[in-house]
XYZ file of C-alpha atoms in Angstrom:
701
model
C 0.000 0.000 0.000
C 2.822 2.342 0.899
C 4.659 1.598 -2.336
C 1.563 2.156 -4.506
C 0.879 5.456 -2.740
C 4.502 6.527 -3.346
C 4.144 5.660 -7.033
C 0.990 7.760 -7.388
C 2.618 10.656 -5.543
C 5.614 10.471 -7.905
C 3.319 10.648 -10.968
C 1.383 13.556 -9.518
C 4.550 15.556 -8.823
C 5.569 17.342 -12.020
C 8.840 19.079 -12.782
C 10.143 21.585 -15.337
C 10.175 18.911 -18.055
C 6.853 17.176 -17.471
C 3.564 18.016 -15.861
C 1.395 16.038 -13.460
C 0.610 12.554 -14.788
C -2.883 11.156 -14.149
C -2.853 7.355 -14.430
C -6.659 7.033 -14.871
C -6.722 3.226 -14.574
C -5.361 2.314 -11.154
C -6.650 -1.133 -10.236
C -5.372 -4.294 -8.610
C -4.551 -5.883 -11.998
C -2.296 -2.913 -12.793
C -0.237 -3.482 -9.661
C 2.478 -6.098 -10.155
C 4.797 -7.652 -7.608
C 8.414 -8.651 -8.086
C 10.149 -11.651 -6.536
C 10.380 -9.818 -3.198
C 6.733 -8.677 -3.322
C 7.588 -5.053 -4.005
C 4.673 -3.319 -5.752
C 4.946 -1.495 -9.082
C 2.251 0.429 -10.926
C 1.968 -0.433 -14.646
C -0.169 0.172 -17.777
C -0.267 3.875 -18.569
C -2.438 3.409 -21.665
C -5.118 5.803 -20.382
C -2.739 8.215 -18.663
C -3.007 11.960 -19.226
C -0.447 14.707 -18.657
C -1.577 18.026 -17.261
C 0.002 21.187 -18.582
C 2.358 23.098 -16.307
C 0.430 24.795 -13.506
C -2.847 22.979 -14.289
C -4.637 20.849 -11.710
C -7.495 19.778 -13.999
C -7.974 18.456 -17.525
C -11.084 19.359 -19.526
C -12.700 16.321 -21.128
C -14.110 16.333 -24.659
C -15.505 12.822 -24.169
C -16.422 10.609 -21.258
C -13.371 8.877 -19.744
C -12.969 5.166 -20.237
C -11.986 3.367 -17.058
C -12.415 -0.092 -15.572
C -15.926 -0.865 -14.259
C -15.954 -1.011 -10.496
C -13.019 1.367 -10.163
C -13.783 4.477 -12.146
C -16.471 6.793 -10.687
C -19.944 6.384 -12.175
C -20.716 10.079 -11.692
C -20.030 12.052 -14.877
C -17.226 14.579 -14.592
C -16.192 17.139 -17.190
C -12.786 17.540 -15.553
C -10.150 14.956 -14.752
C -8.215 15.607 -11.545
C -5.846 13.832 -9.183
C -8.950 12.815 -7.213
C -9.812 10.286 -9.930
C -6.585 8.420 -9.166
C -7.244 8.794 -5.424
C -10.705 7.274 -5.942
C -9.305 4.212 -7.714
C -6.595 3.828 -5.083
C -9.313 3.824 -2.414
C -11.056 0.942 -4.226
C -7.772 -1.014 -4.357
C -7.268 -0.485 -0.612
C -10.670 -1.961 0.239
C -9.954 -4.874 -2.132
C -6.852 -5.617 -0.081
C -8.805 -5.351 3.163
C -11.810 -7.442 2.113
C -10.499 -9.728 -0.630
C -13.657 -8.944 -2.610
C -14.066 -7.960 -6.253
C -14.826 -4.290 -7.025
C -18.129 -5.392 -8.566
C -19.369 -6.559 -5.153
C -22.569 -5.018 -3.743
C -24.124 -4.986 -0.277
C -27.893 -4.467 -0.282
C -27.579 -2.656 -3.579
C -24.713 -0.395 -2.448
C -21.721 -0.447 -4.796
C -18.383 -1.594 -3.407
C -16.812 1.819 -4.032
C -19.474 3.488 -1.871
C -19.217 1.277 1.207
C -18.851 3.111 4.494
C -16.014 2.434 6.891
C -17.950 0.126 9.248
C -19.070 -2.091 6.382
C -15.512 -2.368 5.063
C -14.262 -3.419 8.490
C -17.092 -5.950 8.898
C -16.131 -7.520 5.542
C -12.382 -7.632 6.166
C -10.520 -10.888 5.523
C -10.207 -12.438 8.955
C -7.582 -14.886 7.733
C -5.323 -11.981 6.786
C -6.157 -9.195 9.236
C -6.797 -11.217 12.428
C -3.847 -9.953 14.454
C -4.924 -7.711 17.311
C -1.668 -5.769 16.992
C -2.736 -4.427 13.601
C -6.370 -3.572 14.379
C -5.499 0.103 14.652
C -3.720 0.019 11.293
C -6.656 -1.765 9.612
C -9.025 0.868 10.992
C -6.817 3.648 9.596
C -6.520 1.958 6.180
C -10.311 1.743 5.962
C -10.540 5.422 6.865
C -8.013 6.309 4.127
C -9.960 4.194 1.623
C -13.210 6.059 2.336
C -11.453 9.434 2.179
C -9.976 8.556 -1.229
C -13.205 7.316 -2.820
C -15.203 10.276 -1.541
C -12.652 12.816 -2.754
C -13.720 12.665 -6.410
C -17.382 13.430 -5.722
C -16.937 15.850 -2.854
C -13.976 17.549 -4.561
C -11.755 17.103 -1.526
C -8.734 18.764 -3.070
C -7.122 18.996 0.342
C -6.342 15.270 0.310
C -2.574 14.896 0.434
C -0.833 11.731 -0.711
C 2.339 12.710 1.104
C 0.489 12.609 4.423
C -1.079 9.277 3.425
C 2.320 7.779 2.579
C 3.584 9.029 5.937
C 0.727 7.181 7.677
C 1.540 3.965 5.811
C 5.205 4.401 6.651
C 4.361 4.757 10.325
C 2.309 1.544 10.166
C 5.361 -0.301 8.849
C 7.322 0.782 11.924
C 10.789 -0.737 11.626
C 10.001 -3.014 8.687
C 11.743 -2.560 5.352
C 10.081 -0.148 2.932
C 11.502 -2.073 -0.027
C 13.137 -5.495 -0.217
C 15.913 -5.583 -2.757
C 15.590 -8.169 -5.489
C 18.452 -10.473 -6.347
C 20.500 -9.998 -9.510
C 22.304 -7.150 -11.188
C 19.419 -5.257 -12.817
C 18.495 -1.630 -12.296
C 15.652 -1.397 -9.782
C 13.931 1.329 -11.789
C 13.770 0.086 -15.390
C 14.429 -3.609 -14.568
C 16.154 -3.909 -17.952
C 19.691 -2.529 -17.796
C 22.431 -3.690 -15.505
C 22.984 -1.436 -12.534
C 26.050 0.740 -12.149
C 28.966 -1.086 -10.603
C 30.845 1.957 -9.408
C 31.616 3.433 -6.023
C 29.308 6.390 -6.620
C 25.560 6.022 -7.049
C 24.303 9.561 -6.567
C 23.860 9.430 -2.792
C 25.337 12.556 -1.230
C 27.715 11.280 1.418
C 27.976 14.755 2.962
C 24.310 14.547 3.984
C 23.546 12.306 6.953
C 20.147 11.215 5.602
C 21.784 9.788 2.461
C 25.159 8.709 3.826
C 23.455 6.465 6.400
C 21.141 4.839 3.824
C 21.267 1.124 4.668
C 20.292 -0.241 1.232
C 20.907 2.208 -1.567
C 18.757 1.898 -4.676
C 20.421 0.240 -7.663
C 20.272 2.396 -10.789
C 21.611 2.069 -14.304
C 23.389 4.820 -16.179
C 20.373 5.438 -18.423
C 17.999 6.052 -15.499
C 20.597 8.254 -13.813
C 21.152 10.207 -17.022
C 17.415 10.765 -17.502
C 16.832 11.762 -13.884
C 16.659 15.417 -14.946
C 13.229 14.427 -16.380
C 12.187 11.724 -13.908
C 14.036 12.215 -10.613
C 15.239 9.097 -8.832
C 14.050 8.548 -5.277
C 15.762 5.980 -3.116
C 13.245 3.453 -1.780
C 15.129 3.131 1.502
C 16.055 6.647 2.605
C 13.314 8.371 0.582
C 15.769 10.999 -0.653
C 16.031 12.304 -4.232
C 19.253 10.921 -5.667
C 21.141 13.435 -7.763
C 23.178 12.218 -10.748
C 26.944 12.254 -10.502
C 27.055 14.511 -13.584
C 25.142 17.794 -13.959
C 23.714 17.965 -10.455
C 25.012 21.255 -9.026
C 27.353 21.791 -11.974
C 27.880 25.232 -13.451
C 29.941 26.657 -16.292
C 31.750 29.842 -17.252
C 32.497 29.945 -20.975
C 34.880 32.670 -22.123
C 35.670 33.691 -25.709
C 38.892 35.575 -26.401
C 39.409 38.602 -28.631
C 40.861 38.732 -32.128
C 40.274 41.442 -34.722
C 40.132 38.971 -37.622
C 39.107 35.574 -36.234
C 37.299 36.499 -33.052
C 34.069 34.980 -34.368
C 35.755 31.542 -34.375
C 36.381 31.816 -30.636
C 32.744 32.793 -30.096
C 31.550 29.889 -32.256
C 33.739 27.482 -30.237
C 32.179 28.696 -27.006
C 28.606 28.658 -28.308
C 29.037 25.137 -29.648
C 30.455 24.024 -26.304
C 27.382 25.431 -24.591
C 25.063 23.592 -26.981
C 26.697 20.244 -26.223
C 26.870 20.533 -22.429
C 23.251 21.733 -22.169
C 21.790 19.372 -24.765
C 18.917 17.182 -23.632
C 18.823 15.374 -26.975
C 22.304 13.952 -26.418
C 22.643 14.595 -22.685
C 26.410 14.331 -22.278
C 26.230 16.617 -19.237
C 22.760 18.207 -19.292
C 23.937 21.200 -17.288
C 21.092 23.615 -16.632
C 21.085 26.678 -18.873
C 20.546 28.765 -15.753
C 23.912 27.586 -14.390
C 25.896 28.650 -17.447
C 27.297 32.104 -18.155
C 28.929 33.007 -21.454
C 31.234 36.007 -21.787
C 32.240 37.214 -25.260
C 34.017 40.416 -26.361
C 31.568 43.265 -26.982
C 33.474 45.538 -29.323
C 30.402 47.407 -30.559
C 29.222 48.710 -27.202
C 32.627 48.784 -25.579
C 31.462 46.728 -22.591
C 34.283 45.766 -20.253
C 34.821 42.010 -20.450
C 36.638 42.014 -17.096
C 33.541 43.445 -15.465
C 31.405 40.757 -17.115
C 33.704 38.044 -15.740
C 33.550 39.532 -12.243
C 29.752 39.623 -12.395
C 29.679 36.056 -13.723
C 31.703 34.802 -10.780
C 29.416 36.574 -8.318
C 26.334 34.996 -9.913
C 27.852 31.522 -9.958
C 29.066 31.847 -6.359
C 25.492 32.639 -5.309
C 24.330 29.283 -6.710
C 24.676 25.971 -4.936
C 27.398 24.814 -7.334
C 29.930 22.125 -6.466
C 31.672 21.724 -9.848
C 32.666 24.527 -12.241
C 33.380 23.895 -15.906
C 35.668 26.692 -17.161
C 36.339 26.942 -20.896
C 38.504 29.532 -22.641
C 39.034 29.757 -26.396
C 41.329 32.578 -27.503
C 44.808 34.067 -27.236
C 47.114 34.533 -24.287
C 48.443 37.955 -23.340
C 51.006 39.891 -25.423
C 54.029 37.961 -26.554
C 56.727 38.572 -29.137
C 57.330 36.631 -32.361
C 59.617 34.213 -30.535
C 56.832 33.252 -28.177
C 58.295 34.958 -25.108
C 55.485 35.956 -22.768
C 55.159 39.514 -21.564
C 51.967 39.001 -19.622
C 50.407 35.774 -18.352
C 46.843 36.816 -19.135
C 43.835 35.937 -21.266
C 43.225 38.346 -24.151
C 39.511 39.155 -23.700
C 39.061 42.487 -25.469
C 40.809 45.326 -27.320
C 43.726 46.162 -25.027
C 42.021 44.172 -22.264
C 43.570 41.198 -20.481
C 42.429 39.018 -17.587
C 45.412 37.795 -15.518
C 45.482 34.113 -14.620
C 46.537 35.146 -11.122
C 43.189 36.922 -10.790
C 41.373 33.813 -12.013
C 43.230 31.682 -9.470
C 42.334 34.123 -6.724
C 38.646 34.100 -7.603
C 38.497 30.298 -7.594
C 40.405 29.969 -4.332
C 38.304 32.648 -2.640
C 35.151 30.888 -3.839
C 36.349 27.664 -2.203
C 37.141 29.405 1.080
C 33.739 31.115 1.186
C 31.743 28.144 -0.104
C 33.235 24.863 1.160
C 30.790 22.794 -0.934
C 32.491 24.124 -4.084
C 35.133 21.433 -4.606
C 36.111 20.906 -8.259
C 37.169 22.787 -11.393
C 37.227 21.197 -14.852
C 39.075 23.566 -17.182
C 39.735 23.611 -20.928
C 42.287 26.258 -21.953
C 42.414 26.308 -25.736
C 45.182 28.845 -26.300
C 48.912 29.134 -26.951
C 51.359 28.792 -24.049
C 48.710 27.516 -21.587
C 49.622 27.809 -17.922
C 48.327 25.389 -15.249
C 45.927 26.877 -12.727
C 47.303 27.254 -9.228
C 44.514 26.196 -6.909
C 44.732 25.694 -3.181
C 44.144 22.192 -1.836
C 41.610 20.645 -1.299
C 40.070 22.324 -4.385
C 40.226 19.652 -7.087
C 41.420 20.360 -10.611
C 41.222 18.687 -14.016
C 42.766 20.905 -16.707
C 43.095 20.103 -20.396
C 45.536 22.079 -22.533
C 45.973 21.557 -26.290
C 49.745 21.898 -26.029
C 52.626 22.488 -23.634
C 53.035 25.793 -21.785
C 55.994 26.703 -24.043
C 54.305 26.023 -27.379
C 51.804 27.565 -29.742
C 48.639 25.823 -30.896
C 47.264 25.924 -34.420
C 43.655 26.453 -35.412
C 41.808 25.526 -38.570
C 41.165 28.527 -40.751
C 37.440 29.319 -40.665
C 36.789 26.234 -38.506
C 38.086 27.149 -35.080
C 39.913 25.036 -32.549
C 40.653 21.399 -33.451
C 41.108 20.535 -29.780
C 37.720 21.768 -28.605
C 36.063 20.208 -31.658
C 37.455 16.819 -30.712
C 36.434 17.197 -27.068
C 32.857 17.929 -28.106
C 32.959 15.148 -30.692
C 34.032 12.715 -27.973
C 31.091 13.713 -25.765
C 28.605 12.781 -28.509
C 30.578 10.290 -30.646
C 28.932 7.004 -29.682
C 25.409 8.445 -29.827
C 26.203 9.819 -33.285
C 27.234 6.419 -34.568
C 30.964 6.723 -33.842
C 31.453 9.125 -36.745
C 34.689 11.112 -36.743
C 35.533 14.156 -38.860
C 38.561 12.175 -40.022
C 37.744 9.305 -42.343
C 38.628 5.778 -41.180
C 39.628 7.051 -37.738
C 39.402 4.434 -34.975
C 39.011 6.932 -32.155
C 35.624 5.614 -31.001
C 37.275 2.447 -29.669
C 38.403 4.498 -26.666
C 34.819 5.368 -25.709
C 33.206 2.450 -23.945
C 31.151 1.911 -20.841
C 28.493 4.159 -19.344
C 30.674 7.208 -18.805
C 33.387 9.174 -20.556
C 36.208 9.378 -18.065
C 39.365 11.434 -17.904
C 41.330 8.446 -19.183
C 38.892 7.904 -22.086
C 39.101 11.504 -23.247
C 42.872 11.555 -22.895
C 43.261 8.460 -25.091
C 40.707 9.824 -27.552
C 42.667 13.050 -28.064
C 45.997 11.269 -28.310
C 44.616 8.875 -30.929
C 44.217 11.797 -33.333
C 47.602 13.204 -32.492
C 49.382 9.885 -33.024
C 47.684 9.324 -36.374
C 48.916 12.698 -37.559
C 45.442 13.948 -38.391
C 46.039 17.265 -36.659
C 48.680 19.892 -36.946
C 48.758 20.273 -33.196
C 51.104 19.561 -30.333
C 50.754 16.794 -27.786
C 47.801 17.598 -25.461
C 48.721 18.240 -21.838
C 46.833 17.423 -18.678
C 47.031 18.881 -15.160
C 45.237 17.324 -12.198
C 45.105 17.947 -8.475
C 43.545 16.061 -5.540
C 41.140 14.049 -7.718
C 39.519 10.709 -6.882
C 38.045 8.029 -9.145
C 34.610 9.666 -9.000
C 36.105 12.997 -10.079
C 37.426 11.486 -13.314
C 33.890 11.002 -14.674
C 33.357 13.834 -17.161
C 30.258 12.971 -19.207
C 27.660 10.323 -19.947
C 28.337 7.959 -22.820
C 25.579 6.343 -24.863
C 26.328 2.704 -25.596
C 24.221 2.859 -28.728
C 23.488 5.138 -31.636
C 20.674 7.605 -31.049
C 18.261 8.150 -33.909
C 14.678 9.329 -34.160
C 12.242 7.516 -36.443
C 9.175 9.475 -37.510
C 5.958 8.145 -39.023
C 5.009 10.703 -41.693
C 1.257 10.778 -42.326
C 0.333 13.137 -45.159
C -2.469 13.017 -47.768
C -3.209 9.354 -46.999
C 0.450 8.527 -47.591
C 2.501 6.829 -44.910
C 6.261 7.364 -44.902
C 9.077 6.786 -42.476
C 12.037 9.068 -41.871
C 15.017 8.498 -39.589
C 16.868 11.570 -38.340
C 20.094 11.616 -36.333
C 20.742 14.184 -33.578
C 23.808 15.427 -35.433
C 21.492 16.645 -38.210
C 19.753 19.303 -36.102
C 20.280 21.486 -33.048
C 16.861 23.118 -32.691
C 13.330 21.813 -33.131
C 12.814 24.166 -36.089
C 15.799 22.585 -37.858
C 14.241 19.150 -37.340
C 10.947 20.374 -38.816
C 12.796 21.696 -41.870
C 14.224 18.205 -42.444
C 10.769 16.647 -42.142
C 9.223 19.349 -44.349
C 11.737 18.627 -47.100
C 10.949 14.916 -46.853
C 7.190 15.492 -47.197
C 7.599 17.961 -50.060
C 9.847 15.561 -51.958
C 7.996 12.264 -51.461
C 4.374 13.436 -51.156
C 4.217 16.515 -53.374
C 7.042 15.568 -55.735
C 8.909 18.827 -55.024
C 12.670 18.322 -55.132
C 13.785 21.945 -55.084
C 12.332 24.926 -53.234
C 13.610 28.025 -51.460
C 14.539 28.008 -47.784
C 11.710 30.467 -47.176
C 9.082 28.121 -48.641
C 10.491 25.212 -46.646
C 10.289 27.265 -43.453
C 6.647 28.198 -44.113
C 5.848 24.548 -44.823
C 7.665 23.527 -41.633
C 5.455 26.006 -39.730
C 2.370 23.871 -40.260
C 4.040 20.596 -39.271
C 3.113 19.006 -35.965
C 5.337 16.396 -34.316
C 3.037 14.381 -32.082
C 2.716 11.408 -29.778
C -0.419 9.554 -28.787
C -1.436 9.938 -25.130
C -4.562 7.788 -25.198
C -6.666 5.357 -27.226
C -8.619 7.951 -29.220
C -7.444 10.029 -32.170
C -8.003 13.168 -30.118
C -5.566 11.980 -27.492
C -2.427 13.512 -28.944
C 0.280 15.768 -27.576
C 2.309 18.045 -29.806
C 6.056 18.020 -29.197
C 7.105 21.642 -28.655
C 10.620 21.339 -27.199
C 13.668 19.132 -27.628
C 13.219 18.022 -24.011
C 9.757 16.694 -24.840
C 11.159 14.981 -27.934
C 13.840 13.243 -25.885
C 11.333 12.219 -23.212
C 9.051 10.709 -25.876
C 11.992 8.875 -27.460
C 13.223 7.604 -24.108
C 9.700 6.359 -23.357
C 9.695 4.532 -26.721
C 6.676 6.510 -27.947
C 5.800 6.464 -31.646
C 6.760 9.840 -33.133
C 4.189 11.029 -35.654
C 4.663 13.851 -38.150
C 1.622 15.341 -39.857
C -0.059 18.614 -40.743
C -1.283 20.410 -37.616
C -5.026 19.940 -37.195
C -6.869 23.003 -38.476
C -8.812 23.619 -35.274
C -5.561 23.564 -33.274
C -4.516 26.890 -34.796
C -3.163 29.266 -32.183
C -0.706 32.111 -31.792
C 2.656 30.599 -32.673
C 0.974 27.506 -34.160
C 0.016 28.181 -37.797
C -1.965 25.700 -39.858
C -2.172 25.174 -43.584
C -3.002 22.957 -46.497
C -1.454 22.362 -49.921
C -3.979 22.830 -52.725
C -3.496 21.660 -56.298
C -4.317 23.766 -59.403
C -5.856 26.782 -57.633
C -3.954 29.474 -59.506
C -6.788 32.018 -59.244
C -7.171 31.700 -55.490
C -5.348 34.975 -54.795
C -7.640 36.937 -57.104
C -10.710 35.359 -55.576
C -9.363 36.017 -52.084
C -8.833 39.727 -52.794
C -12.261 39.992 -54.425
C -13.936 38.409 -51.393
C -12.184 40.834 -49.053
C -13.225 43.764 -51.221
C -16.891 42.719 -51.471
C -16.999 42.237 -47.678
C -15.451 45.704 -47.205
C -12.574 44.137 -45.292
C -9.648 46.506 -45.697
C -7.541 44.781 -43.003
C -6.216 41.410 -44.108
C -6.266 40.289 -40.457
C -9.739 38.828 -39.896
C -11.830 38.633 -36.743
C -14.100 35.628 -36.178
C -17.125 37.496 -37.556
C -15.028 38.775 -40.496
C -14.008 35.211 -41.256
C -17.621 34.005 -41.326
C -18.601 36.729 -43.845
C -15.444 36.119 -45.872
C -16.097 32.388 -46.046
C -19.651 32.933 -47.301
C -18.414 35.318 -50.007
C -15.709 32.880 -51.155
C -18.325 30.139 -51.526
C -20.554 32.499 -53.517
C -17.723 33.503 -55.850
C -16.646 29.879 -56.305
C -20.109 28.566 -57.060
C -19.540 28.262 -60.791
C -16.170 26.497 -60.661
C -16.325 24.699 -57.307
C -12.586 24.120 -57.222
C -12.102 25.614 -53.743
C -14.024 22.994 -51.774
C -10.928 21.970 -49.825
C -10.184 25.605 -48.976
C -13.783 26.150 -47.813
C -13.507 23.009 -45.674
C -10.378 24.397 -43.994
C -12.175 27.656 -43.213
C -15.157 25.743 -41.807
C -12.932 23.721 -39.466
C -11.406 26.909 -38.079
C -14.765 28.713 -37.784
C -16.713 25.914 -36.117
C -14.137 23.954 -34.134
C -11.459 26.384 -32.954
C -11.930 27.536 -29.361
C -13.620 30.932 -29.169
C -11.021 32.224 -26.713
C -8.291 31.942 -29.350
C -9.933 34.688 -31.389
C -9.983 37.058 -28.424
C -7.398 39.774 -29.116
C -6.199 37.703 -32.100
C -6.906 37.906 -35.825
C -6.524 35.407 -38.665
C -3.896 36.071 -41.329
C -4.134 34.113 -44.585
C -1.161 33.905 -46.957
C -0.850 32.057 -50.277
C 2.534 30.705 -51.365
C 3.272 29.221 -54.794
C 5.039 25.869 -54.759
C 6.370 23.886 -57.735
C 4.155 21.339 -59.512
C 1.124 23.700 -59.450
C 0.719 23.473 -55.653
C -0.316 26.437 -53.512
C 0.367 26.474 -49.778
C -2.432 28.153 -47.840
C -0.722 29.370 -44.674
C -3.022 30.545 -41.862
C -1.828 32.014 -38.585
C -3.330 33.853 -35.653
C -1.932 37.338 -35.070
C -1.876 39.135 -31.739
C -3.438 42.572 -32.092
C -3.863 43.738 -28.478
C -1.191 44.833 -26.058
C 1.674 44.199 -28.479
C 2.795 45.454 -31.823
C 0.898 43.508 -34.471
C 3.120 40.804 -35.912
C 2.459 37.344 -37.282
C 3.637 34.735 -34.773
C 5.490 31.804 -36.312
């Protein structure tokens, strides 16, 4: 009972990547036991996800649940109380041993009062006088849960219920570990066999955990979406990578090639924050980028000082420091005049100052304990940090040597570091043909030793015109050598393309896109080529076509039960959950600000003329149409098209928007209709809602 309640509480607790999950079919048959009789909740076929901040879900059809469990009273809103209700039925099943279809003098099982439940309890199971008080409390909880859905008892709190169950268990184990070497979360992968498992040994509640939960690397890596809670200590287990990590990324100054330094830094940020290939998955809020601002003359030194103050204010334990640029002034022979980082026109940041800031941070914030640094510059100096502050520092060359960069491509060293972080997931592809570098990346993590061998592989093969990489370390342990997660398999997304009754399949690799819009452009090109027969079109037309594409997953058994993927995080969560990714034209009635819809019409060359005529005859001088304008416009288009009748599909699209789009979406918004000529006599009708109140009127795309 305690374990089921914990599972429901976990589903109902959303985070920044997912909302509250309503199971909607909690029943005894959806509770399975492992070899040690630990309970797990399964079958999420009817589950629904609430949007961020929502506590209710509006129904467009009656919910389908299991008879005997789901409330018979009709509800237009789904809430957490529906899961509470079903849980209450399961509790009385456990107490009585009866089926949920049972009745007593015509009273349904779900509606039994507490005294009746206790009178019907299984004497062979609950006959110990020492547990009478617990049985009484379980019956009380069962009644409270089943009543909550009808009486709207939103004050019911699963956390307090789990606490009551925990108290009933007294000193008994909350979870009995199963035998074997499998992860206790997914039950598929082998658990991590390392000395670190995410428990924070500096916290008494976690350090004293008697039986730590076994997790695999995949579940640990994805814990930024679904946090891991230890079944023994009840604490949230933070991953060894990315939890409390921060980064300061610094681009150097150069009058001719400064943009290459900025590109290096921006690319580094993309990789370490990526949730598509989560090598580190450092929070964007914990990363500060400083680049030379030559236009406004902003002092880069001041920006660095501010960055350190912001990072110090966070609860950061590990800092990733990356610098791509030049060292301070030196003559043609390479003799240094100033041991500084060149960060702006006539502006240098001394390494001594950097050392001081890091050491002061450690003295003021003892939890700050490690620096991972990448200095991609000539004549790199090792940082001088005070023990016990730990250090891992990569340099592309020795402190007495220059380093070469690719013209118009930036630093080869940083490129290889980033390639290593994503190599296995990208299929082991290297920028150098027939390179065997991926053989050094194995296991669940990329360690210091792995990265070191990976870089040296390229140097030994003579692929790079660069010196031998150098490494500086201080006070590190085995756990500290773990730098990034490593996928043991190639990551690729397979989409089911459904368009004009044609079914296609397209596989896309993460290396092919960085933003969701770039992914939609790839899918748009695929649809245009294989459905419409359009091989060549402008980037602008592709972007407008991509606007109307919806990447979706099914969330229920009906066609209406779909969720549109709007972020890369949602895409990765769907892929991790093995959901079928569907690509189709956005449903017409789902039009909204920022969500255009459209259709491709064949042989409608006169549609623009007819459109302008309809606007003119309706006295509509503004091309942005209100709901009432749209109704009049639609009627005029039908009248003008009566003789030819070739705009039936266009009229159907207008009808779907008029009759099925929520009224609230037209409040303060207007409809903009644009016609775009495509090859092969196709015309793309692009329709978007435009905000016209409170902001400058622009079409949202």
